[in-house]
Amino acid sequence: MKSVAIIGAGITGLTAAFYLKRKGVSVTVYEAGGRVGGVIQSLRQDGFLAEFGPNTLLETSPKIGQLVRDAGLRDRRLDPDPKAEARYVVRYKRPIAMPGSPYGFFTTALFSAKAKLAVLREPFLPARRDGNEESIAEFVIRRLGQEFLDHAIDALVAGIYAGDPYKLSVPHAFPKLGQLEAKYGSLIKGQILGGRERKKRGEVAKDRAPKFSFDEGLQVLPDTLRKQLGNDVHLNTSVSRLAQTPEGWMLELREGNRETRVEHDAVLYAGTAFRLAELQVETRQPVDLRPLSEIRYPPVASVVLGFRREDVAHPCAGFGMLIPKVEGFKILGTIFSSSLFPNRAPAGHLTLTSYVGGERFPELASLPPEQLVSLVCDDLRVLLGVKGKPVFQNTVFYPRAIPQYNVGFGRYREMMTQVEARAPGLFLAGHYRDGVSLSDSIVSGCNVADRIEKYCKVANVSELAEAPKAA
């Protein structure tokens, strides 16, 4: 039986380990930190449930629901309140509900008549076929106009990547947009015709995918996977060196002041791009991973505040609000956490989760907690009519939060593909390669587990073929 080392106990590494173990492959997970789950972090305190990383999991692929069932978490899954479907975008210094139908789009106050006419004109614009890589800003301006970029897409980009639409790449950060234009010649046509094809494949667009969580937050998922992996997960254990050997791979480990070496047949790296660039990797065919340090990870602070219901004028009956840069606020957006799921706040209270920093205001993310809370409260007073002080507050600072798939990101993906080809038995997967959302990371873990299983089977067959035959 082959053994696989998995570096990183985020959701990609845990998912891959979970499925490899079910397939009969021996796994050992090495995590430098003291907990599993990566940016997934749930805290229950004083009757509030705070989510500091992602707040929901999108069921974009059948593999997501399958993992929940395989992990035995079906009974702990929580679907959102049906009344919490409304999403808001800030314009004119107030949150306005995003339209949910063509009629709603043409009657919304979010866009001017000029912007609405630009959307009507979009199906008749020629598609760009020159193959040049565009930023999301260039793409949207070309097809939908400046206003749509400034008052919708900029806010969306802040909510997904905490990024800059003038830097993010269409083919890498929003590949389906480019594919719609390439295949159908139009975003509007592609949304209609592409939906039928996704349905046949069992896939769901992210804006329509069912979202869910668990009774005690998303942390339930990585904690459950860790429990099922048992002693195969080693916390506070960092990998400093990785060397290819004739038999497989040697890892140098550091656990506190103790250094050891271990041997494995294959290795999956499921950490961050910047840590991979720092890792000493020795292969028979030389590879250079240092350029991966160039992948930008902007800082983000998560600020979770609890208020008395009577101290917030806005009903907050929805998913949350996104805020375009042109509106002049400091926060990137706010999730109405206690409206989404039950038991996120005590009776008569609500929980609001706001994000600060990103590429828009990177210098603000590292402010001391009290200043962060004050900054967020100042914006929420204007946007939601908040008064008084929060009765619950907690902040988490992520100095390197979300990898940016900026223009030119393709060279990093090509580099990773070449590394795997030159160093058989080394696999790379996770948010730095396969998509930044939680659902992307789970699908990445499922897919790489299948790839590793095939590799192990081929290796076993080769060894059997080379073994001396019995007399």
XYZ file of N, CA and C in Angstrom, residues 287-389:
309
model
N 13.536 22.164 -10.601
C 12.361 23.024 -10.720
C 12.590 24.259 -9.851
N 12.038 25.375 -10.283
C 12.176 26.627 -9.548
C 10.789 27.129 -9.170
N 10.461 27.034 -7.887
C 9.147 27.442 -7.404
C 9.137 28.861 -6.851
N 10.286 29.504 -6.849
C 10.364 30.846 -6.235
C 9.445 31.874 -6.889
N 9.212 31.811 -8.214
C 8.305 32.810 -8.810
C 6.890 32.791 -8.225
N 6.487 31.696 -7.569
C 5.154 31.642 -6.977
C 4.990 32.651 -5.842
N 6.108 33.150 -5.320
C 6.033 34.176 -4.268
C 5.459 35.480 -4.811
N 5.428 35.621 -6.154
C 4.905 36.836 -6.775
C 3.374 36.890 -6.746
N 2.715 35.757 -6.506
C 1.253 35.751 -6.456
C 0.808 36.601 -5.271
N 0.010 37.581 -5.554
C -0.396 38.567 -4.546
C -1.490 38.009 -3.635
N -1.298 38.158 -2.326
C -2.300 37.821 -1.313
C -2.552 39.080 -0.486
N -3.559 39.886 -0.782
C -3.781 41.108 0.002
C -4.269 40.796 1.416
N -4.014 41.693 2.349
C -4.492 41.488 3.724
C -5.978 41.798 3.845
N -6.651 41.062 4.708
C -8.079 41.282 4.973
C -8.331 41.084 6.462
N -9.164 41.934 7.025
C -9.614 41.761 8.408
C -11.102 41.428 8.406
N -11.479 40.443 9.212
C -12.886 40.084 9.394
C -13.338 40.651 10.734
N -14.438 41.402 10.698
C -14.943 42.065 11.909
C -16.372 41.597 12.144
N -16.580 40.847 13.216
C -17.902 40.307 13.535
C -18.464 41.088 14.722
N -19.629 41.701 14.510
C -20.246 42.535 15.547
C -21.665 42.058 15.831
N -22.037 42.077 17.108
C -23.397 41.761 17.519
C -24.081 43.004 18.061
N -25.326 43.238 17.639
C -26.086 44.409 18.081
C -27.465 43.985 18.588
N -28.035 44.818 19.441
C -29.437 44.636 19.793
C -30.287 44.949 18.553
N -31.328 44.171 18.351
C -32.139 44.339 17.150
C -32.679 45.764 17.034
N -33.056 46.355 18.164
C -33.639 47.698 18.110
C -32.605 48.778 17.800
N -31.318 48.416 17.831
C -30.269 49.399 17.543
C -29.868 49.422 16.073
N -30.557 48.648 15.234
C -30.258 48.622 13.796
C -31.542 48.932 13.036
N -31.554 50.048 12.305
C -32.774 50.474 11.610
C -33.111 49.578 10.417
N -32.096 49.148 9.684
C -32.336 48.324 8.495
C -32.842 46.947 8.907
N -33.777 46.351 8.161
C -34.275 45.015 8.539
C -33.233 43.912 8.421
N -32.209 44.113 7.589
C -31.148 43.109 7.407
C -31.723 41.738 7.076
N -32.809 41.724 6.320
C -33.448 40.458 5.950
C -32.932 40.023 4.587
N -31.709 39.525 4.574
C -31.114 39.095 3.321
C -29.742 38.508 3.561
N -29.017 38.306 2.457
C -27.673 37.712 2.555
C -26.662 38.731 3.062
N -26.747 39.942 2.527
C -25.790 40.964 2.927
C -25.688 42.034 1.863
N -24.683 42.898 2.007
C -24.516 43.999 1.048
C -23.065 44.093 0.604
N -22.896 44.417 -0.684
C -21.584 44.672 -1.264
C -21.468 46.166 -1.531
N -20.238 46.670 -1.451
C -20.053 48.123 -1.504
C -19.023 48.479 -2.576
N -19.436 49.162 -3.632
C -18.481 49.625 -4.652
C -17.538 50.685 -4.081
N -16.360 50.759 -4.640
C -15.371 51.727 -4.172
C -15.861 53.153 -4.345
N -16.608 53.417 -5.415
C -17.042 54.796 -5.709
C -17.980 55.357 -4.649
N -18.517 54.480 -3.794
C -19.429 54.965 -2.751
C -18.697 55.591 -1.574
N -17.383 55.360 -1.474
C -16.583 56.072 -0.492
C -16.551 55.511 0.911
N -16.991 54.243 1.103
C -16.949 53.636 2.432
C -15.662 52.833 2.604
N -15.315 52.542 3.854
C -14.080 51.809 4.140
C -14.275 50.288 4.089
N -15.455 49.800 4.463
C -15.662 48.352 4.463
C -15.960 47.870 3.039
N -15.562 46.624 2.769
C -15.777 46.027 1.446
C -17.199 45.502 1.298
N -17.765 45.059 2.403
C -19.110 44.508 2.382
C -19.451 43.928 3.734
N -20.728 43.593 3.919
C -21.218 43.070 5.196
C -22.192 41.935 4.938
N -22.026 40.845 5.658
C -22.954 39.713 5.592
C -23.910 39.801 6.776
N -25.189 39.633 6.512
C -26.200 39.633 7.577
C -26.271 38.220 8.156
N -25.275 37.860 8.935
C -25.049 36.468 9.338
C -26.229 35.842 10.067
N -26.836 36.578 10.985
C -27.920 35.991 11.782
C -29.230 35.915 11.016
N -29.326 36.600 9.860
C -30.505 36.453 9.013
C -30.392 35.231 8.119
N -29.156 34.816 7.863
C -28.924 33.668 6.983
C -29.301 32.353 7.653
N -28.813 32.149 8.885
C -28.982 30.869 9.567
C -29.461 31.101 11.002
N -30.168 30.139 11.564
C -30.631 30.276 12.953
C -29.485 30.127 13.945
N -29.702 30.625 15.147
C -28.767 30.470 16.263
C -27.414 31.127 16.030
N -27.390 32.179 15.212
C -26.151 32.950 15.028
C -26.097 34.134 15.984
N -27.200 34.403 16.675
C -27.253 35.502 17.638
C -28.325 35.181 18.673
N -28.200 35.691 19.904
C -29.250 35.487 20.910
C -30.556 36.149 20.466
N -31.632 35.748 21.077
C -32.936 36.354 20.760
C -32.871 37.868 20.943
N -33.462 38.586 19.988
C -33.482 40.038 20.070
C -32.193 40.701 19.637
N -31.293 39.950 19.013
C -30.011 40.484 18.554
C -29.755 40.048 17.112
N -28.765 40.674 16.504
C -28.335 40.211 15.182
C -26.814 40.297 15.072
N -26.278 39.510 14.132
C -24.839 39.447 13.901
C -24.536 39.976 12.509
N -23.564 40.872 12.421
C -23.126 41.442 11.146
C -21.631 41.162 10.982
N -21.256 40.595 9.850
C -19.860 40.269 9.574
C -19.363 41.146 8.440
N -18.389 41.995 8.724
C -17.872 42.935 7.733
C -16.401 42.648 7.442
N -15.971 43.069 6.255
C -14.592 42.821 5.826
C -13.925 44.139 5.454
N -12.660 44.257 5.847
C -11.895 45.489 5.659
C -10.548 45.145 5.033
N -10.082 45.995 4.116
C -8.753 45.807 3.546
C -8.806 45.417 2.090
N -8.177 44.276 1.772
C -8.107 43.830 0.393
C -7.229 44.758 -0.432
N -7.352 44.646 -1.754
C -6.562 45.506 -2.632
C -7.052 46.955 -2.589
N -8.283 47.158 -2.119
C -8.850 48.508 -2.080
C -8.190 49.356 -1.004
N -8.125 48.825 0.230
C -7.519 49.557 1.351
C -6.634 48.598 2.166
N -5.517 48.123 1.602
C -4.702 47.129 2.325
C -4.173 47.645 3.656
N -3.951 48.958 3.753
C -3.378 49.522 4.976
C -4.356 49.491 6.149
N -5.654 49.366 5.880
C -6.641 49.375 6.960
C -6.777 48.019 7.654
N -6.461 46.951 6.952
C -6.699 45.607 7.506
C -5.893 45.341 8.774
N -4.719 45.961 8.884
C -3.842 45.694 10.032
C -4.055 46.652 11.193
N -5.103 47.457 11.138
C -5.387 48.351 12.267
C -5.667 47.546 13.534
N -5.408 48.114 14.710
C -5.750 47.424 15.961
C -7.247 47.131 16.019
N -7.650 46.069 16.735
C -9.061 45.670 16.777
C -10.025 46.801 17.114
N -9.696 47.627 18.112
C -10.622 48.691 18.499
C -10.830 49.702 17.370
N -9.765 49.993 16.630
C -9.900 50.920 15.504
C -10.709 50.291 14.374
N -10.513 48.999 14.149
C -11.300 48.300 13.131
C -12.784 48.343 13.472
N -13.105 48.068 14.723
C -14.506 48.074 15.156
C -15.102 49.466 14.991
N -14.347 50.487 15.370
C -14.829 51.862 15.249
C -15.063 52.233 13.786
N -14.141 51.842 12.914
C -14.264 52.122 11.481
C -15.504 51.472 10.894
N -15.712 50.193 11.245
C -16.873 49.463 10.734
C -18.163 50.078 11.261
N -18.197 50.408 12.537
C -19.412 51.009 13.115
C -19.747 52.345 12.446
N -18.726 53.130 12.113
C -18.970 54.406 11.431
C -19.688 54.185 10.101
N -19.244 53.193 9.336
C -19.883 52.909 8.045
C -21.280 52.322 8.231
N -21.435 51.436 9.219
C -22.738 50.801 9.433
C -23.785 51.794 9.933
N -23.353 52.834 10.607
C -24.313 53.864 11.047
C -24.970 54.528 9.836
N -24.170 54.800 8.821
C -24.697 55.443 7.616
C -25.506 54.448 6.785
N -24.975 53.243 6.621
C -25.559 52.277 5.691
C -26.780 51.561 6.253
N -26.737 51.215 7.526
C -27.808 50.395 8.111
C -28.530 51.085 9.257
N -28.152 52.298 9.570
C -28.810 52.993 10.672
C -28.487 52.403 12.023
N -27.243 51.928 12.203
C -26.834 51.352 13.481
C -26.598 52.477 14.496
N -27.061 52.268 15.712
C -26.799 53.221 16.787
C -26.299 52.453 18.010
N -25.648 53.165 18.891
C -25.133 52.503 20.084
C -23.910 51.659 19.775
N -23.382 51.022 20.807
C -22.184 50.207 20.672
C -22.565 48.739 20.492
